[in-house]
PDB file of C-alpha atoms in Angstrom:
ATOM      1  CA  UNK A 553    -182.588-139.332 -83.323  1.00  0.00           C
ATOM      2  CA  UNK A 554    -185.309-138.500 -81.603  1.00  0.00           C
ATOM      3  CA  UNK A 555    -187.708-141.473 -79.906  1.00  0.00           C
ATOM      4  CA  UNK A 556    -190.819-141.109 -78.377  1.00  0.00           C
ATOM      5  CA  UNK A 557    -190.763-145.201 -77.206  1.00  0.00           C
ATOM      6  CA  UNK A 558    -193.640-146.572 -78.627  1.00  0.00           C
ATOM      7  CA  UNK A 559    -195.790-149.882 -76.581  1.00  0.00           C
ATOM      8  CA  UNK A 560    -195.673-153.206 -78.494  1.00  0.00           C
ATOM      9  CA  UNK A 561    -199.417-154.162 -79.348  1.00  0.00           C
ATOM     10  CA  UNK A 562    -200.212-156.995 -77.436  1.00  0.00           C
ATOM     11  CA  UNK A 563    -197.608-156.607 -74.795  1.00  0.00           C
ATOM     12  CA  UNK A 564    -200.375-156.064 -72.366  1.00  0.00           C
ATOM     13  CA  UNK A 565    -199.850-152.619 -71.344  1.00  0.00           C
ATOM     14  CA  UNK A 566    -202.402-149.798 -72.237  1.00  0.00           C
ATOM     15  CA  UNK A 567    -201.541-147.230 -74.694  1.00  0.00           C
ATOM     16  CA  UNK A 568    -200.740-144.135 -73.049  1.00  0.00           C
ATOM     17  CA  UNK A 569    -202.806-140.716 -73.977  1.00  0.00           C
ATOM     18  CA  UNK A 570    -201.110-137.948 -76.083  1.00  0.00           C
ATOM     19  CA  UNK A 571    -199.873-135.813 -73.319  1.00  0.00           C
ATOM     20  CA  UNK A 572    -198.388-138.442 -70.965  1.00  0.00           C
ATOM     21  CA  UNK A 573    -196.380-139.885 -74.012  1.00  0.00           C
ATOM     22  CA  UNK A 574    -195.107-136.166 -75.100  1.00  0.00           C
ATOM     23  CA  UNK A 575    -194.060-135.384 -71.407  1.00  0.00           C
ATOM     24  CA  UNK A 576    -192.194-138.610 -70.732  1.00  0.00           C
ATOM     25  CA  UNK A 577    -190.481-138.296 -73.585  1.00  0.00           C
ATOM     26  CA  UNK A 578    -186.923-137.273 -72.469  1.00  0.00           C
ATOM     27  CA  UNK A 579    -186.048-135.123 -76.065  1.00  0.00           C
ATOM     28  CA  UNK A 580    -189.462-132.937 -75.845  1.00  0.00           C
ATOM     29  CA  UNK A 581    -189.477-131.862 -72.306  1.00  0.00           C
ATOM     30  CA  UNK A 582    -189.798-128.002 -73.678  1.00  0.00           C
ATOM     31  CA  UNK A 583    -192.619-128.697 -75.936  1.00  0.00           C
ATOM     32  CA  UNK A 584    -193.951-130.770 -72.714  1.00  0.00           C
ATOM     33  CA  UNK A 585    -193.393-127.516 -70.690  1.00  0.00           C
ATOM     34  CA  UNK A 586    -194.942-125.271 -72.809  1.00  0.00           C
ATOM     35  CA  UNK A 587    -198.433-127.612 -73.025  1.00  0.00           C
ATOM     36  CA  UNK A 588    -198.449-128.013 -69.216  1.00  0.00           C
ATOM     37  CA  UNK A 589    -198.060-124.209 -68.980  1.00  0.00           C
ATOM     38  CA  UNK A 590    -200.772-123.198 -71.560  1.00  0.00           C
ATOM     39  CA  UNK A 591    -203.431-125.206 -69.855  1.00  0.00           C
ATOM     40  CA  UNK A 592    -203.392-127.340 -73.253  1.00  0.00           C
ATOM     41  CA  UNK A 593    -202.155-130.157 -71.454  1.00  0.00           C
ATOM     42  CA  UNK A 594    -205.842-131.047 -68.902  1.00  0.00           C
ATOM     43  CA  UNK A 595    -207.676-129.932 -72.201  1.00  0.00           C
ATOM     44  CA  UNK A 596    -206.581-132.610 -74.411  1.00  0.00           C
ATOM     45  CA  UNK A 597    -205.132-135.152 -71.938  1.00  0.00           C
ATOM     46  CA  UNK A 598    -208.550-137.549 -71.858  1.00  0.00           C
ATOM     47  CA  UNK A 599    -210.286-135.968 -75.892  1.00  0.00           C
ATOM     48  CA  UNK A 600    -209.846-136.821 -78.843  1.00  0.00           C
ATOM     49  CA  UNK A 601    -208.887-138.233 -81.368  1.00  0.00           C
ATOM     50  CA  UNK A 602    -205.409-135.640 -82.007  1.00  0.00           C
ATOM     51  CA  UNK A 603    -202.726-135.085 -84.301  1.00  0.00           C
ATOM     52  CA  UNK A 604    -199.622-133.461 -82.363  1.00  0.00           C
ATOM     53  CA  UNK A 605    -196.717-132.164 -84.491  1.00  0.00           C
ATOM     54  CA  UNK A 606    -194.297-132.102 -81.653  1.00  0.00           C
ATOM     55  CA  UNK A 607    -190.497-130.355 -81.852  1.00  0.00           C
ATOM     56  CA  UNK A 608    -188.179-131.594 -79.666  1.00  0.00           C
ATOM     57  CA  UNK A 609    -185.665-129.539 -77.700  1.00  0.00           C
ATOM     58  CA  UNK A 610    -183.114-129.239 -80.448  1.00  0.00           C
ATOM     59  CA  UNK A 611    -185.870-127.607 -82.757  1.00  0.00           C
ATOM     60  CA  UNK A 612    -186.222-124.941 -79.980  1.00  0.00           C
ATOM     61  CA  UNK A 613    -182.429-124.557 -79.961  1.00  0.00           C
ATOM     62  CA  UNK A 614    -182.711-122.774 -83.344  1.00  0.00           C
ATOM     63  CA  UNK A 615    -185.176-119.969 -82.013  1.00  0.00           C
ATOM     64  CA  UNK A 616    -183.192-116.823 -79.971  1.00  0.00           C
ATOM     65  CA  UNK A 617    -183.116-118.199 -76.315  1.00  0.00           C
ATOM     66  CA  UNK A 618    -185.075-114.896 -74.849  1.00  0.00           C
ATOM     67  CA  UNK A 619    -187.823-116.033 -76.935  1.00  0.00           C
ATOM     68  CA  UNK A 620    -187.872-119.572 -76.129  1.00  0.00           C
ATOM     69  CA  UNK A 621    -187.808-118.537 -72.004  1.00  0.00           C
ATOM     70  CA  UNK A 622    -190.760-115.937 -72.742  1.00  0.00           C
ATOM     71  CA  UNK A 623    -192.567-118.716 -74.841  1.00  0.00           C
ATOM     72  CA  UNK A 624    -192.427-121.297 -71.915  1.00  0.00           C
ATOM     73  CA  UNK A 625    -192.631-119.174 -68.999  1.00  0.00           C
ATOM     74  CA  UNK A 626    -196.184-119.185 -69.002  1.00  0.00           C
ATOM     75  CA  UNK A 627    -196.264-114.960 -68.325  1.00  0.00           C
ATOM     76  CA  UNK A 628    -198.107-114.947 -71.510  1.00  0.00           C
ATOM     77  CA  UNK A 629    -200.610-117.426 -71.233  1.00  0.00           C
ATOM     78  CA  UNK A 630    -202.783-116.809 -74.613  1.00  0.00           C
ATOM     79  CA  UNK A 631    -199.856-116.700 -76.857  1.00  0.00           C
ATOM     80  CA  UNK A 632    -198.338-119.652 -75.415  1.00  0.00           C
ATOM     81  CA  UNK A 633    -201.853-121.370 -76.177  1.00  0.00           C
ATOM     82  CA  UNK A 634    -202.158-120.214 -79.532  1.00  0.00           C
ATOM     83  CA  UNK A 635    -198.216-121.265 -79.988  1.00  0.00           C
ATOM     84  CA  UNK A 636    -199.078-125.090 -78.712  1.00  0.00           C
ATOM     85  CA  UNK A 637    -202.757-125.156 -80.291  1.00  0.00           C
ATOM     86  CA  UNK A 638    -201.119-124.396 -83.696  1.00  0.00           C
ATOM     87  CA  UNK A 639    -199.028-127.866 -83.303  1.00  0.00           C
ATOM     88  CA  UNK A 640    -202.580-129.761 -82.800  1.00  0.00           C
ATOM     89  CA  UNK A 641    -204.811-130.741 -85.028  1.00  0.00           C
ATOM     90  CA  UNK A 642    -208.706-132.066 -83.687  1.00  0.00           C
ATOM     91  CA  UNK A 643    -210.473-135.171 -85.427  1.00  0.00           C
ATOM     92  CA  UNK A 644    -208.070-136.141 -87.826  1.00  0.00           C
ATOM     93  CA  UNK A 645    -206.813-139.404 -88.596  1.00  0.00           C
ATOM     94  CA  UNK A 646    -202.903-138.429 -89.251  1.00  0.00           C
ATOM     95  CA  UNK A 647    -203.199-140.009 -93.078  1.00  0.00           C
ATOM     96  CA  UNK A 648    -202.200-137.355 -95.711  1.00  0.00           C
ATOM     97  CA  UNK A 649    -202.444-137.807 -99.276  1.00  0.00           C
ATOM     98  CA  UNK A 650    -200.234-136.838-102.027  1.00  0.00           C
ATOM     99  CA  UNK A 651    -199.695-133.446-102.803  1.00  0.00           C
ATOM    100  CA  UNK A 652    -200.431-130.619-100.895  1.00  0.00           C
ATOM    101  CA  UNK A 653    -203.576-130.465 -98.244  1.00  0.00           C
ATOM    102  CA  UNK A 654    -204.198-127.769 -95.810  1.00  0.00           C
ATOM    103  CA  UNK A 655    -204.712-128.808 -92.458  1.00  0.00           C
ATOM    104  CA  UNK A 656    -207.259-126.436 -89.918  1.00  0.00           C
ATOM    105  CA  UNK A 657    -205.163-126.161 -85.974  1.00  0.00           C
ATOM    106  CA  UNK A 658    -206.847-126.090 -83.208  1.00  0.00           C
ATOM    107  CA  UNK A 659    -205.391-122.691 -82.843  1.00  0.00           C
ATOM    108  CA  UNK A 660    -207.577-121.806 -85.833  1.00  0.00           C
ATOM    109  CA  UNK A 661    -204.799-121.299 -88.086  1.00  0.00           C
ATOM    110  CA  UNK A 662    -203.764-123.321 -91.063  1.00  0.00           C
ATOM    111  CA  UNK A 663    -201.066-125.715 -91.926  1.00  0.00           C
ATOM    112  CA  UNK A 664    -199.848-126.607 -95.690  1.00  0.00           C
ATOM    113  CA  UNK A 665    -198.757-130.227 -95.810  1.00  0.00           C
ATOM    114  CA  UNK A 666    -196.966-131.427 -98.723  1.00  0.00           C
ATOM    115  CA  UNK A 667    -196.558-134.986 -99.138  1.00  0.00           C
ATOM    116  CA  UNK A 668    -194.274-136.229-102.139  1.00  0.00           C
ATOM    117  CA  UNK A 669    -191.178-138.171-102.837  1.00  0.00           C
ATOM    118  CA  UNK A 670    -189.064-136.068-100.805  1.00  0.00           C
ATOM    119  CA  UNK A 671    -190.984-137.020 -97.609  1.00  0.00           C
ATOM    120  CA  UNK A 672    -193.746-134.903 -95.797  1.00  0.00           C
ATOM    121  CA  UNK A 673    -193.262-130.919 -95.061  1.00  0.00           C
ATOM    122  CA  UNK A 674    -195.248-128.596 -93.149  1.00  0.00           C
ATOM    123  CA  UNK A 675    -195.365-124.496 -94.283  1.00  0.00           C
ATOM    124  CA  UNK A 676    -192.915-126.118 -96.778  1.00  0.00           C
ATOM    125  CA  UNK A 677    -190.148-125.733 -94.080  1.00  0.00           C
ATOM    126  CA  UNK A 678    -190.713-128.463 -91.190  1.00  0.00           C
ATOM    127  CA  UNK A 679    -189.981-131.835 -92.503  1.00  0.00           C
ATOM    128  CA  UNK A 680    -191.958-134.707 -90.243  1.00  0.00           C
ATOM    129  CA  UNK A 681    -189.563-137.196 -89.197  1.00  0.00           C
ATOM    130  CA  UNK A 682    -190.526-141.088 -89.530  1.00  0.00           C
ATOM    131  CA  UNK A 683    -193.754-142.635 -88.369  1.00  0.00           C
ATOM    132  CA  UNK A 684    -196.245-141.521 -86.278  1.00  0.00           C
ATOM    133  CA  UNK A 685    -196.446-142.892 -82.797  1.00  0.00           C
ATOM    134  CA  UNK A 686    -199.633-144.134 -82.183  1.00  0.00           C
ATOM    135  CA  UNK A 687    -201.443-142.902 -78.372  1.00  0.00           C
ATOM    136  CA  UNK A 688    -204.754-143.731 -77.108  1.00  0.00           C
ATOM    137  CA  UNK A 689    -206.546-140.322 -77.909  1.00  0.00           C
ATOM    138  CA  UNK A 690    -204.557-139.973 -81.543  1.00  0.00           C
ATOM    139  CA  UNK A 691    -201.037-139.567 -82.918  1.00  0.00           C
ATOM    140  CA  UNK A 692    -197.825-137.863 -82.626  1.00  0.00           C
ATOM    141  CA  UNK A 693    -195.539-136.874 -85.311  1.00  0.00           C
ATOM    142  CA  UNK A 694    -191.676-135.575 -84.897  1.00  0.00           C
ATOM    143  CA  UNK A 695    -190.778-132.399 -86.524  1.00  0.00           C
ATOM    144  CA  UNK A 696    -187.731-130.798 -86.956  1.00  0.00           C
ATOM    145  CA  UNK A 697    -188.338-127.402 -86.776  1.00  0.00           C
ATOM    146  CA  UNK A 698    -190.690-125.237 -84.070  1.00  0.00           C
ATOM    147  CA  UNK A 699    -194.199-124.015 -85.908  1.00  0.00           C
ATOM    148  CA  UNK A 700    -194.778-120.392 -85.224  1.00  0.00           C
ATOM    149  CA  UNK A 701    -198.480-119.414 -85.847  1.00  0.00           C
TER     150      UNK A 701
END
């Protein structure tokens, strides 16, 4: 199972921001590295609200290793930014209606979210796993596949 620990309400601790939460989660180190190497982390750290569809490290294992290495190396920063921004929605409340919904990503592309009795899917392939994790500037949803723009 993938976990992004959530803070108990009323614990007196301030909720972390979306970047701090992802970078501190052990199962999301590849996506966290992509966020940092692309420069997106500093762009979204204190702004928002955002919804991030975060693929865990296990989802990256389904891609060819050279592709993942190239992706996170930071050598092709503009492609890396497109990739990371394709996983992010801005000014969205994170609530999705039943049926199909088109979502505008921060990258400019669209994701199709299908929400029905079988659960929530993005682009008919990536499943949203569990409930979102609330952070100070948005929500994080765990997905089981890497999204490619």
